């Protein structure tokens, strides 16, 4: 398939990245699994592919932004599989990951961080920010509740009983059914202190190689809908020894339908920036240009932003115009803007006709938002 903005045509990965740069992209991003080859459906998040993207960033003289998922193949808010370190001889552990105590996990994560940082930086790429985890408020790296998904990519959920037996006794539906105060209390008691220590250990490993390393981590759209939950999460991470340089979140506002979602998100971002003195990074976001189909039937529009190509563009433009400059946002990453096939196509930045994907108005929306930011 070829991609076009009406002036340029992209047929290779390099050309695709250059097309995005022409419309305001400032980095090369890669989501990285612990396995060297990690295919899942249409995606390939293996470490070997991540190093390819690092070399691409060097060729194009762009910063490289790696997200170390800390899972074998893939995970998100619905499930958080354990890492698989078999491709790193000598890293350990010998025992199954979910049979370990948290104190046994931490040195392995530290060594993993150092190994990955060494190999990424050996490509010559410049890393401004290392992202750790992916939508992690309900667990990370196998230390996670029983999620909405319990089997995927050859993985089956196993409770981390040696960390805390209560974690495996909690499931996704039961946690969401709690009142918010009870949910936060349970997470504080059983899960979040462990996550903070795991993040801190991974960051320490990276810093042993990259002394000036900066970090981000991100929660899901569930947390984006609750300033209280988000603040409690980052407070727990700070207490456990990990407060990143950017507080990340996913934000897919059409995936749920309650309250004024844009106003809630603005309150969230402002609250986090004020409370923790750190900017908020929108690590994943999307707004559909047409009706989405299952399993991503996220079709609840925001007031003033219809589900249409122009509504999609206006959403990103206005989000950036509000949050950039002296606002609380450090950046916005549209999720999978070139994934323009199947049910995700409306969230992409392209419409497909035959073998050609043509850009929608949203391709220039972030640049338009930046132009609308008042001069400081």
CSV table of C-alpha atoms in Angstrom, one decimal:
chain,number,residue,atom,x,y,z
A,1,UNK,CA,0.0,0.0,0.0
A,2,UNK,CA,1.2,3.6,-0.7
A,3,UNK,CA,0.3,6.6,1.5
A,4,UNK,CA,-0.1,10.1,0.2
A,5,UNK,CA,-0.8,13.6,1.6
A,6,UNK,CA,-1.6,14.8,-1.9
A,7,UNK,CA,2.0,15.9,-2.5
A,8,UNK,CA,4.2,13.1,-1.2
A,9,UNK,CA,4.0,9.4,-1.7
A,10,UNK,CA,5.3,7.0,0.9
A,11,UNK,CA,5.9,3.3,0.1
A,12,UNK,CA,8.6,2.4,2.7
A,13,UNK,CA,8.9,2.8,6.5
A,14,UNK,CA,11.5,5.5,6.0
A,15,UNK,CA,9.3,7.4,3.6
A,16,UNK,CA,6.3,7.0,6.0
A,17,UNK,CA,8.2,8.5,8.8
A,18,UNK,CA,9.4,11.4,6.6
A,19,UNK,CA,5.8,12.1,5.6
A,20,UNK,CA,4.8,12.3,9.3
A,21,UNK,CA,7.8,14.6,9.9
A,22,UNK,CA,6.6,16.9,7.1
A,23,UNK,CA,3.4,17.3,9.1
A,24,UNK,CA,4.9,17.9,12.5
A,25,UNK,CA,6.1,14.6,13.9
A,26,UNK,CA,9.1,15.1,16.2
A,27,UNK,CA,10.3,11.5,17.0
A,28,UNK,CA,10.4,7.8,16.1
A,29,UNK,CA,8.4,5.7,18.5
A,30,UNK,CA,8.6,1.9,19.0
A,31,UNK,CA,6.7,-0.4,21.4
A,32,UNK,CA,9.2,-3.1,22.5
A,33,UNK,CA,8.4,-6.5,24.0
A,34,UNK,CA,10.9,-8.6,25.9
A,35,UNK,CA,11.0,-11.3,23.2
A,36,UNK,CA,13.3,-10.5,20.2
A,37,UNK,CA,10.5,-11.5,17.9
A,38,UNK,CA,7.0,-10.8,19.2
A,39,UNK,CA,4.3,-11.1,16.5
A,40,UNK,CA,0.7,-10.5,17.6
A,41,UNK,CA,-1.9,-10.2,14.9
A,42,UNK,CA,-0.9,-7.4,12.6
A,43,UNK,CA,1.7,-6.1,15.1
A,44,UNK,CA,5.4,-7.0,15.7
A,45,UNK,CA,6.8,-5.5,18.9
A,46,UNK,CA,9.9,-7.6,19.2
A,47,UNK,CA,13.2,-6.1,20.4
A,48,UNK,CA,14.8,-6.8,17.0
A,49,UNK,CA,12.1,-4.6,15.4
A,50,UNK,CA,12.7,-2.0,18.1
A,51,UNK,CA,16.4,-1.8,17.2
A,52,UNK,CA,15.4,-1.4,13.5
A,53,UNK,CA,13.3,1.7,14.5
A,54,UNK,CA,16.2,3.0,16.6
A,55,UNK,CA,18.4,2.9,13.5
A,56,UNK,CA,15.7,4.6,11.5
A,57,UNK,CA,15.6,7.4,14.0
A,58,UNK,CA,19.4,7.8,13.7
A,59,UNK,CA,19.2,7.9,9.9
A,60,UNK,CA,16.5,10.6,10.0
A,61,UNK,CA,18.3,12.5,12.8
A,62,UNK,CA,15.2,12.2,15.1
A,63,UNK,CA,15.0,11.3,18.7
A,64,UNK,CA,14.0,7.7,19.4
A,65,UNK,CA,11.2,7.1,21.9
A,66,UNK,CA,11.2,3.4,23.0
A,67,UNK,CA,8.3,2.0,25.1
A,68,UNK,CA,9.5,-1.0,27.1
A,69,UNK,CA,6.3,-2.9,27.7
A,70,UNK,CA,7.8,-5.4,30.2
A,71,UNK,CA,5.6,-8.2,28.7
A,72,UNK,CA,6.7,-11.0,26.4
A,73,UNK,CA,4.6,-10.0,23.4
A,74,UNK,CA,2.0,-7.4,24.3
A,75,UNK,CA,-0.2,-6.1,27.1
A,76,UNK,CA,-2.5,-3.2,28.0
A,77,UNK,CA,-5.2,-2.3,30.5
A,78,UNK,CA,-7.1,-5.5,29.6
A,79,UNK,CA,-4.2,-7.8,30.5
A,80,UNK,CA,-0.6,-7.6,31.6
A,81,UNK,CA,1.4,-10.7,30.8
A,82,UNK,CA,4.8,-11.4,32.4
A,83,UNK,CA,8.1,-10.8,30.6
A,84,UNK,CA,9.9,-13.6,28.9
A,85,UNK,CA,13.7,-13.2,29.2
A,86,UNK,CA,14.7,-16.4,27.4
A,87,UNK,CA,16.4,-14.3,24.6
A,88,UNK,CA,18.8,-12.8,27.1
A,89,UNK,CA,21.1,-15.6,28.3
A,90,UNK,CA,22.3,-15.1,31.9
A,91,UNK,CA,19.7,-12.5,32.7
A,92,UNK,CA,17.5,-14.9,34.6
A,93,UNK,CA,15.4,-16.0,36.3
A,94,UNK,CA,15.5,-19.8,36.2
A,95,UNK,CA,12.1,-20.2,37.9
A,96,UNK,CA,8.7,-19.1,36.3
A,97,UNK,CA,8.3,-15.4,36.6
A,98,UNK,CA,5.0,-15.5,38.5
A,99,UNK,CA,6.5,-17.8,41.1
A,100,UNK,CA,9.0,-15.1,42.2
A,101,UNK,CA,8.7,-12.7,45.1
A,102,UNK,CA,9.0,-9.0,44.3
A,103,UNK,CA,12.5,-8.9,45.7
A,104,UNK,CA,13.5,-11.6,43.3
A,105,UNK,CA,12.0,-9.8,40.3
A,106,UNK,CA,13.7,-6.4,41.0
A,107,UNK,CA,17.3,-7.3,40.1
A,108,UNK,CA,16.2,-9.0,36.9
A,109,UNK,CA,14.3,-5.9,35.8
A,110,UNK,CA,17.3,-3.8,36.6
A,111,UNK,CA,19.6,-6.0,34.5
A,112,UNK,CA,17.0,-6.0,31.7
A,113,UNK,CA,16.9,-2.2,31.7
A,114,UNK,CA,20.7,-2.0,31.4
A,115,UNK,CA,20.9,-4.6,28.6
A,116,UNK,CA,18.2,-2.9,26.6
A,117,UNK,CA,19.6,0.6,27.1
A,118,UNK,CA,23.1,-0.7,26.0
A,119,UNK,CA,21.8,-2.2,22.8
A,120,UNK,CA,19.5,0.8,21.9
A,121,UNK,CA,22.1,3.4,22.5
A,122,UNK,CA,24.7,1.3,20.5
A,123,UNK,CA,22.6,2.0,17.4
A,124,UNK,CA,23.7,5.7,17.7
A,125,UNK,CA,20.1,6.8,18.4
A,126,UNK,CA,19.4,9.6,20.8
A,127,UNK,CA,16.8,8.8,23.4
A,128,UNK,CA,15.2,11.8,25.1
A,129,UNK,CA,12.6,9.8,27.1
A,130,UNK,CA,12.3,6.1,27.9
A,131,UNK,CA,8.7,4.9,28.3
A,132,UNK,CA,8.0,2.1,30.8
A,133,UNK,CA,5.0,-0.1,30.7
A,134,UNK,CA,1.7,0.3,28.8
A,135,UNK,CA,-1.6,1.3,30.6
A,136,UNK,CA,-0.4,0.1,34.0
A,137,UNK,CA,-2.7,1.2,36.7
A,138,UNK,CA,-4.1,-2.4,37.1
A,139,UNK,CA,-0.8,-4.2,36.8
A,140,UNK,CA,2.5,-4.6,34.9
A,141,UNK,CA,5.0,-7.3,34.0
A,142,UNK,CA,2.8,-10.1,35.3
A,143,UNK,CA,2.2,-8.5,38.6
A,144,UNK,CA,-1.4,-7.8,37.7
A,145,UNK,CA,-5.0,-8.6,38.5
A,146,UNK,CA,-6.9,-11.2,36.4
A,147,UNK,CA,-7.6,-9.0,33.5
A,148,UNK,CA,-10.5,-8.8,31.0
A,149,UNK,CA,-8.3,-11.1,28.8
A,150,UNK,CA,-6.7,-14.2,30.3
A,151,UNK,CA,-5.2,-15.9,27.3
A,152,UNK,CA,-3.4,-14.3,24.3
A,153,UNK,CA,-0.4,-15.0,22.1
A,154,UNK,CA,0.3,-18.4,23.8
A,155,UNK,CA,0.1,-16.9,27.2
A,156,UNK,CA,-2.3,-17.8,30.0
A,157,UNK,CA,-2.8,-15.8,33.2
A,158,UNK,CA,-1.0,-17.0,36.3
A,159,UNK,CA,-1.4,-15.2,39.6
A,160,UNK,CA,1.7,-13.6,41.2
A,161,UNK,CA,1.0,-15.4,44.5
A,162,UNK,CA,4.5,-15.0,45.8
A,163,UNK,CA,4.1,-11.2,45.6
A,164,UNK,CA,0.6,-11.0,47.1
A,165,UNK,CA,-2.1,-13.7,46.8
A,166,UNK,CA,-4.8,-11.0,46.8
A,167,UNK,CA,-3.7,-9.8,43.4
A,168,UNK,CA,-4.7,-13.0,41.6
A,169,UNK,CA,-8.0,-13.1,43.5
A,170,UNK,CA,-9.1,-9.8,42.0
A,171,UNK,CA,-10.4,-9.6,38.5
A,172,UNK,CA,-11.1,-6.7,36.1
A,173,UNK,CA,-14.9,-6.7,36.5
A,174,UNK,CA,-14.8,-6.9,40.3
A,175,UNK,CA,-12.3,-4.0,40.5
A,176,UNK,CA,-14.4,-1.8,38.2
A,177,UNK,CA,-17.5,-2.6,40.2
A,178,UNK,CA,-16.0,-1.2,43.4
A,179,UNK,CA,-16.7,2.4,44.5
A,180,UNK,CA,-13.7,4.6,43.5
A,181,UNK,CA,-12.5,5.0,47.2
A,182,UNK,CA,-12.6,1.2,47.7
A,183,UNK,CA,-10.8,0.6,44.3
A,184,UNK,CA,-8.1,3.1,45.2
A,185,UNK,CA,-7.7,1.6,48.7
A,186,UNK,CA,-7.3,-1.9,47.3
A,187,UNK,CA,-4.8,-0.9,44.7
A,188,UNK,CA,-2.8,1.0,47.3
A,189,UNK,CA,-2.8,-2.0,49.6
A,190,UNK,CA,-2.0,-4.8,47.2
A,191,UNK,CA,-0.7,-3.6,43.9
A,192,UNK,CA,0.7,-0.1,43.4
A,193,UNK,CA,3.7,-0.3,45.8
A,194,UNK,CA,5.0,-3.3,43.9
A,195,UNK,CA,4.6,-1.5,40.5
A,196,UNK,CA,6.5,1.5,41.7
A,197,UNK,CA,9.4,-0.6,42.9
A,198,UNK,CA,9.4,-2.5,39.5
A,199,UNK,CA,9.4,0.7,37.6
A,200,UNK,CA,12.2,2.2,39.8
A,201,UNK,CA,14.3,-1.0,39.3
A,202,UNK,CA,13.9,-0.9,35.5
A,203,UNK,CA,14.8,2.9,35.4
A,204,UNK,CA,17.8,2.2,37.6
A,205,UNK,CA,19.1,-0.3,35.1
A,206,UNK,CA,18.7,2.2,32.2
A,207,UNK,CA,20.4,4.9,34.2
A,208,UNK,CA,23.4,2.7,34.9
A,209,UNK,CA,24.0,3.0,31.1
A,210,UNK,CA,22.3,6.3,30.3
A,211,UNK,CA,23.0,8.5,33.4
A,212,UNK,CA,20.9,11.4,32.2
A,213,UNK,CA,17.9,9.3,31.2
A,214,UNK,CA,14.4,10.7,31.5
A,215,UNK,CA,11.3,8.6,31.9
A,216,UNK,CA,7.6,8.4,31.3
A,217,UNK,CA,5.0,5.8,32.0
A,218,UNK,CA,1.3,5.8,31.3
A,219,UNK,CA,-2.1,4.8,32.6
A,220,UNK,CA,-5.2,4.0,30.6
A,221,UNK,CA,-8.4,5.9,29.5
A,222,UNK,CA,-10.0,4.6,32.7
A,223,UNK,CA,-7.6,6.7,34.7
A,224,UNK,CA,-8.0,9.6,32.3
A,225,UNK,CA,-11.6,9.7,33.3
A,226,UNK,CA,-10.7,10.1,37.0
A,227,UNK,CA,-8.4,12.8,38.4
A,228,UNK,CA,-8.7,11.2,41.8
A,229,UNK,CA,-7.6,7.8,40.6
A,230,UNK,CA,-4.8,9.2,38.5
A,231,UNK,CA,-3.5,11.4,41.4
A,232,UNK,CA,-3.6,8.4,43.8
A,233,UNK,CA,-1.7,6.3,41.3
A,234,UNK,CA,1.2,8.8,40.7
A,235,UNK,CA,1.3,9.5,44.5
A,236,UNK,CA,1.8,5.8,45.1
A,237,UNK,CA,4.5,5.6,42.4
A,238,UNK,CA,6.3,8.5,44.0
A,239,UNK,CA,6.2,6.9,47.4
A,240,UNK,CA,7.6,3.7,46.0
A,241,UNK,CA,10.5,5.5,44.4
A,242,UNK,CA,9.4,6.3,40.8
A,243,UNK,CA,8.1,9.6,39.7
A,244,UNK,CA,8.8,10.0,35.9
A,245,UNK,CA,9.6,13.2,34.1
A,246,UNK,CA,6.3,13.0,32.2
A,247,UNK,CA,3.1,11.6,33.6
A,248,UNK,CA,1.5,9.7,30.7
A,249,UNK,CA,-2.1,8.7,30.0
A,250,UNK,CA,-4.1,7.2,27.2
A,251,UNK,CA,-7.1,9.3,26.1
A,252,UNK,CA,-9.7,7.8,23.8
A,253,UNK,CA,-12.7,10.0,24.7
A,254,UNK,CA,-15.3,8.2,22.4
A,255,UNK,CA,-14.7,4.9,24.1
A,256,UNK,CA,-17.0,5.7,27.0
A,257,UNK,CA,-20.0,8.0,27.5
A,258,UNK,CA,-20.3,9.7,30.8
A,259,UNK,CA,-20.0,13.3,31.8
A,260,UNK,CA,-18.0,16.0,30.0
A,261,UNK,CA,-15.0,13.9,29.1
A,262,UNK,CA,-13.0,16.8,27.7
A,263,UNK,CA,-13.5,18.9,30.8
A,264,UNK,CA,-12.6,16.0,33.0
A,265,UNK,CA,-9.4,15.4,31.1
A,266,UNK,CA,-8.5,19.1,31.3
A,267,UNK,CA,-9.0,18.9,35.1
A,268,UNK,CA,-6.9,15.7,35.3
A,269,UNK,CA,-4.0,17.2,33.3
A,270,UNK,CA,-4.1,20.5,35.3
A,271,UNK,CA,-4.3,18.7,38.6
A,272,UNK,CA,-1.4,16.3,37.9
A,273,UNK,CA,0.8,19.2,36.7
A,274,UNK,CA,0.0,21.3,39.8
A,275,UNK,CA,0.3,18.4,42.3
A,276,UNK,CA,3.5,16.7,41.0
A,277,UNK,CA,5.2,19.5,39.1
A,278,UNK,CA,5.5,17.3,36.0
A,279,UNK,CA,3.9,17.7,32.6
A,280,UNK,CA,1.3,15.3,31.3
A,281,UNK,CA,2.0,13.3,28.1
A,282,UNK,CA,-0.9,12.0,26.1
A,283,UNK,CA,0.8,8.7,25.3
A,284,UNK,CA,-2.1,7.3,23.2
A,285,UNK,CA,-5.1,9.1,21.7
A,286,UNK,CA,-7.5,8.7,18.9
A,287,UNK,CA,-10.8,10.1,17.7
A,288,UNK,CA,-12.8,8.4,14.9
A,289,UNK,CA,-13.5,10.0,11.5
A,290,UNK,CA,-16.3,7.4,10.9
A,291,UNK,CA,-18.2,4.8,12.8
A,292,UNK,CA,-16.0,2.2,14.3
A,293,UNK,CA,-16.9,-1.5,14.4
A,294,UNK,CA,-16.3,-4.1,17.1
A,295,UNK,CA,-14.1,-4.8,19.0
A,296,UNK,CA,-13.4,-1.1,19.0
A,297,UNK,CA,-16.9,0.3,18.7
A,298,UNK,CA,-15.9,3.6,20.3
A,299,UNK,CA,-18.6,5.8,18.9
A,300,UNK,CA,-19.7,8.2,21.7
A,301,UNK,CA,-18.8,11.7,20.3
A,302,UNK,CA,-17.9,14.6,22.4
A,303,UNK,CA,-20.2,17.6,22.2
A,304,UNK,CA,-19.0,19.8,19.3
A,305,UNK,CA,-16.9,17.1,17.8
A,306,UNK,CA,-18.9,14.9,15.5
A,307,UNK,CA,-17.6,11.6,14.3
A,308,UNK,CA,-16.3,12.8,11.0
A,309,UNK,CA,-13.0,13.7,9.4
A,310,UNK,CA,-13.4,17.3,10.4
A,311,UNK,CA,-14.5,16.4,13.9
A,312,UNK,CA,-11.4,14.2,14.3
A,313,UNK,CA,-9.2,17.0,13.1
A,314,UNK,CA,-10.8,19.6,15.4
A,315,UNK,CA,-10.4,17.4,18.4
A,316,UNK,CA,-6.7,17.1,18.0
A,317,UNK,CA,-6.3,20.7,17.1
A,318,UNK,CA,-8.2,22.0,20.1
A,319,UNK,CA,-6.5,19.5,22.6
A,320,UNK,CA,-3.1,20.7,21.5
A,321,UNK,CA,-4.0,24.4,21.4
A,322,UNK,CA,-5.3,24.1,25.0
A,323,UNK,CA,-2.5,22.0,26.4
A,324,UNK,CA,0.7,23.1,24.7
A,325,UNK,CA,2.8,26.1,25.4
A,326,UNK,CA,2.2,27.2,29.0
A,327,UNK,CA,-0.4,24.5,29.4
A,328,UNK,CA,0.0,21.2,31.2
A,329,UNK,CA,0.8,18.9,28.2
A,330,UNK,CA,4.3,18.0,27.0
A,331,UNK,CA,3.1,16.2,23.9
A,332,UNK,CA,0.3,14.2,22.2
A,333,UNK,CA,0.9,10.9,20.4
A,334,UNK,CA,-1.9,9.8,18.1
A,335,UNK,CA,-2.1,6.0,18.3
A,336,UNK,CA,-1.4,4.1,15.1
A,337,UNK,CA,-2.2,6.9,12.6
A,338,UNK,CA,-1.0,4.7,9.7
A,339,UNK,CA,-3.0,1.6,10.7
A,340,UNK,CA,-5.7,2.2,8.2
A,341,UNK,CA,-7.1,-1.3,7.7
A,342,UNK,CA,-9.8,-3.2,9.5
A,343,UNK,CA,-11.8,-1.9,12.5
A,344,UNK,CA,-9.1,0.7,13.4
A,345,UNK,CA,-9.2,2.6,10.2
A,346,UNK,CA,-11.5,5.4,11.5
A,347,UNK,CA,-8.9,6.1,14.2
A,348,UNK,CA,-6.1,6.3,11.6
A,349,UNK,CA,-5.2,9.5,9.7
A,350,UNK,CA,-5.9,7.9,6.3
A,351,UNK,CA,-8.8,6.7,4.1
A,352,UNK,CA,-8.1,3.8,1.9
A,353,UNK,CA,-9.2,3.4,-1.7
A,354,UNK,CA,-7.8,0.4,-3.5
A,355,UNK,CA,-4.0,0.3,-2.8
A,356,UNK,CA,-3.7,4.0,-1.8
A,357,UNK,CA,-4.2,5.5,1.6
A,358,UNK,CA,-5.0,9.3,1.4
A,359,UNK,CA,-4.5,11.6,4.3
A,360,UNK,CA,-7.5,13.0,6.1
A,361,UNK,CA,-7.6,16.6,7.5
A,362,UNK,CA,-6.3,15.4,10.9
A,363,UNK,CA,-2.8,14.9,9.5
A,364,UNK,CA,-2.2,18.6,10.0
A,365,UNK,CA,-4.3,19.1,13.2
A,366,UNK,CA,-1.4,19.0,15.7
A,367,UNK,CA,0.6,21.5,13.8
A,368,UNK,CA,-2.6,23.7,13.6
A,369,UNK,CA,-3.0,23.4,17.3
A,370,UNK,CA,0.5,24.5,18.0
A,371,UNK,CA,0.1,27.5,15.7
A,372,UNK,CA,-2.9,28.5,17.8
A,373,UNK,CA,-1.0,28.5,21.1
A,374,UNK,CA,-0.6,32.1,22.3
A,375,UNK,CA,3.0,33.4,22.3
A,376,UNK,CA,4.4,33.4,25.8
